[in-house]
PDB file of C-alpha atoms in Angstrom:
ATOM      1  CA  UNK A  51     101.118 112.011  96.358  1.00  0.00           C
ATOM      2  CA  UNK A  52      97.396 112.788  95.837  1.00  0.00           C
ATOM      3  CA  UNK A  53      95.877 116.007  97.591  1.00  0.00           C
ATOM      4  CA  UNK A  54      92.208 115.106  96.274  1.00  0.00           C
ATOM      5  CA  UNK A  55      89.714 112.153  97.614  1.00  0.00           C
ATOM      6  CA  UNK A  56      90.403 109.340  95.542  1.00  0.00           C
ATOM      7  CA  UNK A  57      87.239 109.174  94.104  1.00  0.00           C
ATOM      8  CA  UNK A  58      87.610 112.490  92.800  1.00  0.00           C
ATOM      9  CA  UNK A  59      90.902 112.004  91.756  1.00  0.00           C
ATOM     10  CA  UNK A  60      89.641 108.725  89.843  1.00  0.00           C
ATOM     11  CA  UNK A  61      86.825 111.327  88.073  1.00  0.00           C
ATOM     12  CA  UNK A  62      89.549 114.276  87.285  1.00  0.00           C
ATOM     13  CA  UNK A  63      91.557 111.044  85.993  1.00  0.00           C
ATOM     14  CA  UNK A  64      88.724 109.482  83.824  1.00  0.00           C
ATOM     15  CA  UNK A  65      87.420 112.615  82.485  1.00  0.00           C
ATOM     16  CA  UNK A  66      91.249 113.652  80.973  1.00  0.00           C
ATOM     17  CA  UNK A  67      92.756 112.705  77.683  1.00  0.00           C
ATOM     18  CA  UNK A  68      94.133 109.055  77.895  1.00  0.00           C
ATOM     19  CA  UNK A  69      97.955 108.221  77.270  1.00  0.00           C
ATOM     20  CA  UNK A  70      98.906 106.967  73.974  1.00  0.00           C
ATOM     21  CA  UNK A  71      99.780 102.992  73.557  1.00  0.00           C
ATOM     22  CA  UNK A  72     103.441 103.763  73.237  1.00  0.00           C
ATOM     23  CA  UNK A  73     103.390 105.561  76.729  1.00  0.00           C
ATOM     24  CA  UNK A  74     101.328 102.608  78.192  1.00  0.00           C
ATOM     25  CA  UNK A  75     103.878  99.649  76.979  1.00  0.00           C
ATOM     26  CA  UNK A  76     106.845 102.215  78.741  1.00  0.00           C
ATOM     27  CA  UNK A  77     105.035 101.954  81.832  1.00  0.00           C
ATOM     28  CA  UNK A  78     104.615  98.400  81.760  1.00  0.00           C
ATOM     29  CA  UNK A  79     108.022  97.788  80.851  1.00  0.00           C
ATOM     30  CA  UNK A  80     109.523 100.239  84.091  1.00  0.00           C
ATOM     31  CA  UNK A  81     107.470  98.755  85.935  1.00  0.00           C
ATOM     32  CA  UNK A  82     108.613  95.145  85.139  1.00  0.00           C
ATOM     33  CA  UNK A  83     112.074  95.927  84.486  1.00  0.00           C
ATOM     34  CA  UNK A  84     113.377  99.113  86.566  1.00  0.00           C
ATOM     35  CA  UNK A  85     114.016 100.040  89.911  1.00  0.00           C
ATOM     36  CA  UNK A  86     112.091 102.312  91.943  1.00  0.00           C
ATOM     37  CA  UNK A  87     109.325 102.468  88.891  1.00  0.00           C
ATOM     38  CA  UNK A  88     106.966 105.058  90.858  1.00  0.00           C
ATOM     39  CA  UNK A  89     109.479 107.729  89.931  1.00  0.00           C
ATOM     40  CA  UNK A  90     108.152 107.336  86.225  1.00  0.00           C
ATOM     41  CA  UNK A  91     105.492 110.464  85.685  1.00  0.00           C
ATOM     42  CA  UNK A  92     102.222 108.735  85.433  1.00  0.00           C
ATOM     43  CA  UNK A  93      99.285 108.672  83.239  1.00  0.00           C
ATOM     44  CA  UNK A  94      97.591 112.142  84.236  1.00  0.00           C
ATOM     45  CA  UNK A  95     100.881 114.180  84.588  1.00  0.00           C
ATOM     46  CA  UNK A  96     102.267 113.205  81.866  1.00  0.00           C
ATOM     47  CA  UNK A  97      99.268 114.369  79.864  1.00  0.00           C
ATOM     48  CA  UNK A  98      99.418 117.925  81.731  1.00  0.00           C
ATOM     49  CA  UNK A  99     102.809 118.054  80.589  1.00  0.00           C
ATOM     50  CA  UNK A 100     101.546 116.787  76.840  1.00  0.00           C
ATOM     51  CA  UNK A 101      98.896 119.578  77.140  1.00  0.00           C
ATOM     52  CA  UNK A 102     101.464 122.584  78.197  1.00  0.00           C
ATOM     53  CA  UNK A 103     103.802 121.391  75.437  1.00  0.00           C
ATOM     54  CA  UNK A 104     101.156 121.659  72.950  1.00  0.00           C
ATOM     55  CA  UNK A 105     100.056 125.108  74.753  1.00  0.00           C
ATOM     56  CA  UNK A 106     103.906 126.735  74.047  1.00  0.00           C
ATOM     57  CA  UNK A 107     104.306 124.439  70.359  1.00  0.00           C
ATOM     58  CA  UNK A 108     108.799 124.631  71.542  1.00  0.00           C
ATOM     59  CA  UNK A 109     110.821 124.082  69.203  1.00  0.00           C
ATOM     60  CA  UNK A 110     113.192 123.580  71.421  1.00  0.00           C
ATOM     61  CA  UNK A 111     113.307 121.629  75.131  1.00  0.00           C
ATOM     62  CA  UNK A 112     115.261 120.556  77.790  1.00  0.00           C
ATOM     63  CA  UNK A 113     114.913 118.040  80.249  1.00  0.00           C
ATOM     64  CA  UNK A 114     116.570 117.552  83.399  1.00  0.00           C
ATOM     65  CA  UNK A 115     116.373 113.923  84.318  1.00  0.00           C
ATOM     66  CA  UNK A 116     115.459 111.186  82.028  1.00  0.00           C
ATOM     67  CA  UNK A 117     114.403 108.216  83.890  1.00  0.00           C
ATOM     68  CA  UNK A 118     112.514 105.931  81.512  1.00  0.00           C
ATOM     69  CA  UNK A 119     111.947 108.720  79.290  1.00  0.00           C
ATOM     70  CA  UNK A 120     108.044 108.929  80.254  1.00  0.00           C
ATOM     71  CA  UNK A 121     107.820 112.568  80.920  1.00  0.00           C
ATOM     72  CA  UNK A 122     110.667 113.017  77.542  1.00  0.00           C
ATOM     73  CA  UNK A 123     108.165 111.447  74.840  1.00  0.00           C
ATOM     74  CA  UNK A 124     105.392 113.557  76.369  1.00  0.00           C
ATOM     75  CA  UNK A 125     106.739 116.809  76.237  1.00  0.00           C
ATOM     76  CA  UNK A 126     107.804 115.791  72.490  1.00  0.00           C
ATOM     77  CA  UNK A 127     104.025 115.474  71.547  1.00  0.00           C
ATOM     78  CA  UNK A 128     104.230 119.725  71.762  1.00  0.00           C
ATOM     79  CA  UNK A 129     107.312 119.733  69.870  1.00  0.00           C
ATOM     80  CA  UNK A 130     107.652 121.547  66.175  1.00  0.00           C
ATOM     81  CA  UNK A 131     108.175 119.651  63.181  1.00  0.00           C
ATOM     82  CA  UNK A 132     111.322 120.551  63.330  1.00  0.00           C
ATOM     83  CA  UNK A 133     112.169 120.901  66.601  1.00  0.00           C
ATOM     84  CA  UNK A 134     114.619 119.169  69.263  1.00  0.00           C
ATOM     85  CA  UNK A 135     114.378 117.448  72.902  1.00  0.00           C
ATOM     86  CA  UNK A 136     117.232 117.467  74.478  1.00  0.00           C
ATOM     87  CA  UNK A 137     117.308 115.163  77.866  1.00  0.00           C
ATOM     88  CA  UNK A 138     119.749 114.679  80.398  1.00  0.00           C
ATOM     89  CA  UNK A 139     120.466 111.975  82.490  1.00  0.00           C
ATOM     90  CA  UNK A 140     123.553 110.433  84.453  1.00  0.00           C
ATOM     91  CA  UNK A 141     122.965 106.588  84.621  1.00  0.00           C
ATOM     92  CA  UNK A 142     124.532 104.989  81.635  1.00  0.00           C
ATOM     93  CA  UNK A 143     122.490 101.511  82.369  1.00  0.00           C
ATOM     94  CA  UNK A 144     119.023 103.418  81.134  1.00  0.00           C
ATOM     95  CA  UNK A 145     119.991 104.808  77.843  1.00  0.00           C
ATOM     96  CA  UNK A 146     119.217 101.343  75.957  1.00  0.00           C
ATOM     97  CA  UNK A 147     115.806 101.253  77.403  1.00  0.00           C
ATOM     98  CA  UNK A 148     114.821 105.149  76.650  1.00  0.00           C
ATOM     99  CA  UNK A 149     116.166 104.622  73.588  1.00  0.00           C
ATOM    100  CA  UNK A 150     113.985 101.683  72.640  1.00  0.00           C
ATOM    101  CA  UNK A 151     110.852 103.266  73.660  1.00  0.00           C
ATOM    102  CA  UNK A 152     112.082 106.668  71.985  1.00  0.00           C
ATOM    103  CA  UNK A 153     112.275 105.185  68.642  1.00  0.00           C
ATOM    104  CA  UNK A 154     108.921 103.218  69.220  1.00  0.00           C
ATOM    105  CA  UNK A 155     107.069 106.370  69.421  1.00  0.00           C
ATOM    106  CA  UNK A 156     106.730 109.220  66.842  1.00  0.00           C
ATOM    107  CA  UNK A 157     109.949 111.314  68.126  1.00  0.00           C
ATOM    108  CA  UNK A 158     112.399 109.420  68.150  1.00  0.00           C
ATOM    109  CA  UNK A 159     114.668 110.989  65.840  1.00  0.00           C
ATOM    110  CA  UNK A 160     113.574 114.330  67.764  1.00  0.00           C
ATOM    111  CA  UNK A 161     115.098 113.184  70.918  1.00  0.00           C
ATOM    112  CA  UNK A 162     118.781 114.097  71.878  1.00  0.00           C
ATOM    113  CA  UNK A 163     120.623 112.191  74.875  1.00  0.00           C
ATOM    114  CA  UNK A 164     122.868 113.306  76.886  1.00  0.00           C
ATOM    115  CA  UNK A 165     124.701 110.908  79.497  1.00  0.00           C
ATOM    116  CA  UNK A 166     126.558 112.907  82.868  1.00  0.00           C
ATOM    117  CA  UNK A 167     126.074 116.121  84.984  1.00  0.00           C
ATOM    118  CA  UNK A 168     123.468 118.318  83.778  1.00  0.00           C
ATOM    119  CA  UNK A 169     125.593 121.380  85.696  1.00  0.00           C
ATOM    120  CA  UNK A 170     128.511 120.250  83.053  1.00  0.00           C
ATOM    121  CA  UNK A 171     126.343 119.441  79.493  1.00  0.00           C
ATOM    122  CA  UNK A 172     124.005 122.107  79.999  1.00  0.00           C
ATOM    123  CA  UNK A 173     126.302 125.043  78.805  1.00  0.00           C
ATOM    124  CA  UNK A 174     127.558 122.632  75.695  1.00  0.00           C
ATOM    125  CA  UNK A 175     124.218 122.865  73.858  1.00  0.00           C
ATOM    126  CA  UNK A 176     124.663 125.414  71.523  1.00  0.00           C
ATOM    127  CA  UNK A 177     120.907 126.356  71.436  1.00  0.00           C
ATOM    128  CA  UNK A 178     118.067 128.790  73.669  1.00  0.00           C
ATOM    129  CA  UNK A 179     115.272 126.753  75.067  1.00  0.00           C
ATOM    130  CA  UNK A 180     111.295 127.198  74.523  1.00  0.00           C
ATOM    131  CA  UNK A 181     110.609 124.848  77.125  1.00  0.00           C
ATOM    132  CA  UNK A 182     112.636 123.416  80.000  1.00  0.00           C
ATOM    133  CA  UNK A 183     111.893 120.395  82.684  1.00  0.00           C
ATOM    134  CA  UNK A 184     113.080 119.826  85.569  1.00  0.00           C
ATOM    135  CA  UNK A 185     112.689 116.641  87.262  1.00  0.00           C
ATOM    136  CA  UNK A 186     116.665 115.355  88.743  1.00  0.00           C
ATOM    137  CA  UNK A 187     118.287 115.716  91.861  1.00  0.00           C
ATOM    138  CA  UNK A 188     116.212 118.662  94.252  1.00  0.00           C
ATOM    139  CA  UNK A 189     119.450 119.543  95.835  1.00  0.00           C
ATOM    140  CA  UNK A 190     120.349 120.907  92.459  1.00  0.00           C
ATOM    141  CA  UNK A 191     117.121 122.428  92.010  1.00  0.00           C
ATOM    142  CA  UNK A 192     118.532 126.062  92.608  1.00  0.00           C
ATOM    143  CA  UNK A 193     121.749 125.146  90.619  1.00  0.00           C
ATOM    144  CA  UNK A 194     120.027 124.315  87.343  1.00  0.00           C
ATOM    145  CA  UNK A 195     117.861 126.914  87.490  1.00  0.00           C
ATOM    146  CA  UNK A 196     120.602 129.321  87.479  1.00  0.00           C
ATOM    147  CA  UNK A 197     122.251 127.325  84.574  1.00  0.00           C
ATOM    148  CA  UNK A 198     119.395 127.839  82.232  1.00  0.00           C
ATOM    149  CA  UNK A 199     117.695 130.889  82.708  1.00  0.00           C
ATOM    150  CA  UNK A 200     120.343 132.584  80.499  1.00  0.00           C
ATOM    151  CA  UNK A 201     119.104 130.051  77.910  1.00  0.00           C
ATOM    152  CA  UNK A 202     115.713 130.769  78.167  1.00  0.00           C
ATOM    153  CA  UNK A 203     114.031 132.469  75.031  1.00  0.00           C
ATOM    154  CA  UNK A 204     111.276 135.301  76.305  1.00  0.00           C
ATOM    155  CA  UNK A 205     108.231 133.970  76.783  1.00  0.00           C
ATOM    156  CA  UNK A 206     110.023 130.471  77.667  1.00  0.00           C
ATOM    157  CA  UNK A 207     108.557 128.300  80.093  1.00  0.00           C
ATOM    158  CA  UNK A 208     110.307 126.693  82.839  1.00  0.00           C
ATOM    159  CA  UNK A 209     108.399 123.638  84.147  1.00  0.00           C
ATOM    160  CA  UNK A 210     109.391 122.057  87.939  1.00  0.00           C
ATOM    161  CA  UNK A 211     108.669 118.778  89.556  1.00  0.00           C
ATOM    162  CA  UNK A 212     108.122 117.405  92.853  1.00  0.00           C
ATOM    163  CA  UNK A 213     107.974 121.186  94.643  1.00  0.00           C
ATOM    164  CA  UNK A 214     105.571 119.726  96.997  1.00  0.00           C
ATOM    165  CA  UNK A 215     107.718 117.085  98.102  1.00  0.00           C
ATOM    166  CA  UNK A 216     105.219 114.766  99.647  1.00  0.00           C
ATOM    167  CA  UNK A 217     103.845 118.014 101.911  1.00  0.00           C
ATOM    168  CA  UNK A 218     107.263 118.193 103.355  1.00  0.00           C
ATOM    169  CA  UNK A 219     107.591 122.027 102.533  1.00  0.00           C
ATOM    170  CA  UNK A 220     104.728 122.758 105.173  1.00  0.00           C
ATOM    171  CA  UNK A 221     106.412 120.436 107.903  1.00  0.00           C
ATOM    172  CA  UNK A 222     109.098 121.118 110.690  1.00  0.00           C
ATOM    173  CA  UNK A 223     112.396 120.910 108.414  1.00  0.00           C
ATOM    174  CA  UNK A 224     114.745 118.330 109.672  1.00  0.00           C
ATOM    175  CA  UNK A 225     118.250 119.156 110.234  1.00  0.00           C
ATOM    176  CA  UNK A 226     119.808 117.069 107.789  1.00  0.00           C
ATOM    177  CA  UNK A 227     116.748 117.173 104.907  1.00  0.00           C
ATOM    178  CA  UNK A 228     118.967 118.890 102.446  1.00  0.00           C
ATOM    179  CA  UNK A 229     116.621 118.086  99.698  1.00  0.00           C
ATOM    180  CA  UNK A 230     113.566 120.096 101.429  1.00  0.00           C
ATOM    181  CA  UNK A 231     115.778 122.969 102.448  1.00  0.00           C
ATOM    182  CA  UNK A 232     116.751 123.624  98.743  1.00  0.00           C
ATOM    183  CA  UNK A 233     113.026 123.191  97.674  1.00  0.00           C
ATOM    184  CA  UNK A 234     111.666 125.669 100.532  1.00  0.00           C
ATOM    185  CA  UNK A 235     114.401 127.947  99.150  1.00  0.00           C
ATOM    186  CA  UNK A 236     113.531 127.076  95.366  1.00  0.00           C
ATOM    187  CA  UNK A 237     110.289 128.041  95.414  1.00  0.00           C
ATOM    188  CA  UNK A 238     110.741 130.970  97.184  1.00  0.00           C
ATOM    189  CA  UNK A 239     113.101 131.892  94.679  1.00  0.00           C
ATOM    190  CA  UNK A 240     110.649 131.131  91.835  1.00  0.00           C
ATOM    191  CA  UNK A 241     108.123 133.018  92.972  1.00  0.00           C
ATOM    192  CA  UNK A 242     110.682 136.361  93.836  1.00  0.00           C
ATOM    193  CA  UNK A 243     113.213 135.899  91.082  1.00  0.00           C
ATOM    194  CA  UNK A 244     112.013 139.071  88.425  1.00  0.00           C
ATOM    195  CA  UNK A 245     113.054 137.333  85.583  1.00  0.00           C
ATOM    196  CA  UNK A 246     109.788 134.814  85.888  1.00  0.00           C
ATOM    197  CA  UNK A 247     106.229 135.124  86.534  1.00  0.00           C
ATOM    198  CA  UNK A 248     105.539 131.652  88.695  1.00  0.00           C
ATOM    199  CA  UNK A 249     102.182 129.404  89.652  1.00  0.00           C
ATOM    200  CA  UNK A 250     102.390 126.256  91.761  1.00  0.00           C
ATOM    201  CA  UNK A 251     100.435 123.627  91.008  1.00  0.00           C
ATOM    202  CA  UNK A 252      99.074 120.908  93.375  1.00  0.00           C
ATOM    203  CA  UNK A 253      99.190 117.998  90.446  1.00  0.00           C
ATOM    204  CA  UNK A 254     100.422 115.457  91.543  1.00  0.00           C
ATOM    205  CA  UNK A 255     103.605 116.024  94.274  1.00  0.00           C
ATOM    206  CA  UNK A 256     103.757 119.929  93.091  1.00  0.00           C
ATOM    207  CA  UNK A 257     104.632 121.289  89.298  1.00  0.00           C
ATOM    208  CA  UNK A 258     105.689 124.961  89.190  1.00  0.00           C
ATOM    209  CA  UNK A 259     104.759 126.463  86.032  1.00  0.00           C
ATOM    210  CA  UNK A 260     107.159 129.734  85.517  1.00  0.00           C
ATOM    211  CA  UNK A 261     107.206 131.978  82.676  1.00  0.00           C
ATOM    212  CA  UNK A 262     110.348 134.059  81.035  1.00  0.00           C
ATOM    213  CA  UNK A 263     110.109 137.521  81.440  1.00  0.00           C
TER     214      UNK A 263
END
């Protein structure tokens, strides 16, 4: 979803740093290949996410939803030398093609996977987090955040996708739209939980930006 004029969203695009090649043969492949391929962060957010993962240097991140591993290989451009991305995903039919693209790029052997419910592997890896994204299911929104804020180092930053939810969150809430409920109630939570200092940002379909305490 774009909030800007397209022309001015063509200049913001134009006048940001450009993906590298590895990034721009995973988009062609998704969108050859893969269902549903507009669910793949594109170009420009997946350089804001490069940019705040160079901004925090992690040594240690989670992700929350894999897909083609787009939004994974950017966040690893932050990473230490000796650091660790550890992504979650639950459809067994994708980890071939991350892994491909993974191992084409610079992190591969950075890059953990982790195939089922992120609710269940989450409390398995035995490490604190530097940087987390989330970017899976929204009615688990409130769920995972709850599941990883204990595993947050101070200072950690907690990065959320798709808070905007096409501009549903300033529309009459359907009964059933359990997805929009839980975001409404997400991002209130964000922004009153003490534990985290919170901005929303209108890039793209809404990233929340949200600081440890």
């Amino acid at each position: 979803m774009h909030f800007l004029p397209e022309n001015l969203d063509d200049y913001v695009v134009a006048h940001s740093a450009q993906e590298p090649a590895h990034l721009k043969a995973l988009t062609k492949e998704t969108y050859q290949k893969i269902l549903q391929p507009r669910m793949l962060s594109g170009a420009y957010q997946g350089r804001v996410l490069s940019m705040i993962s160079k901004l925090v240097n992690p040594k240690s991140i989670l992700e929350i939803g894999t897909f083609a591993g787009y939004s994974a290989l950017c966040l690893a451009e932050g990473l230490q030398d000796n650091g660790t991305l550890h992504t979650i995903d639950i459809k067994e039919e994708m980890q071939d093609f991350q892994r491909k693209h993974f191992d084409a790029s610079p992190y591969g052997s950075q890059i953990i996977q982790h195939l089922g419910q992120a609710l269940d592997i989450i409390p398995t890896i035995d490490t604190t987090f530097d940087l987390v994204f989330i970017d899976a299911d929204k009615r688990n929104y409130i769920n995972y955040f709850h599941t990883i804020i204990d595993k947050m180092n101070p200072g950690g930053i907690i990065l959320s996708d798709n808070v905007l939810w096409s501009g549903k969150v300033v529309e009459p809430l359907k009964k059933k739209d359990v997805d929009t409920k839980v975001l409404l109630d997400y991002n209130i939570l964000l922004n009153e939980d003490p534990r985290v200092e919170t901005v929303l940002l209108p890039i793209r379909d809404g990233l929340t930006v949200s600081r440890v305490l």
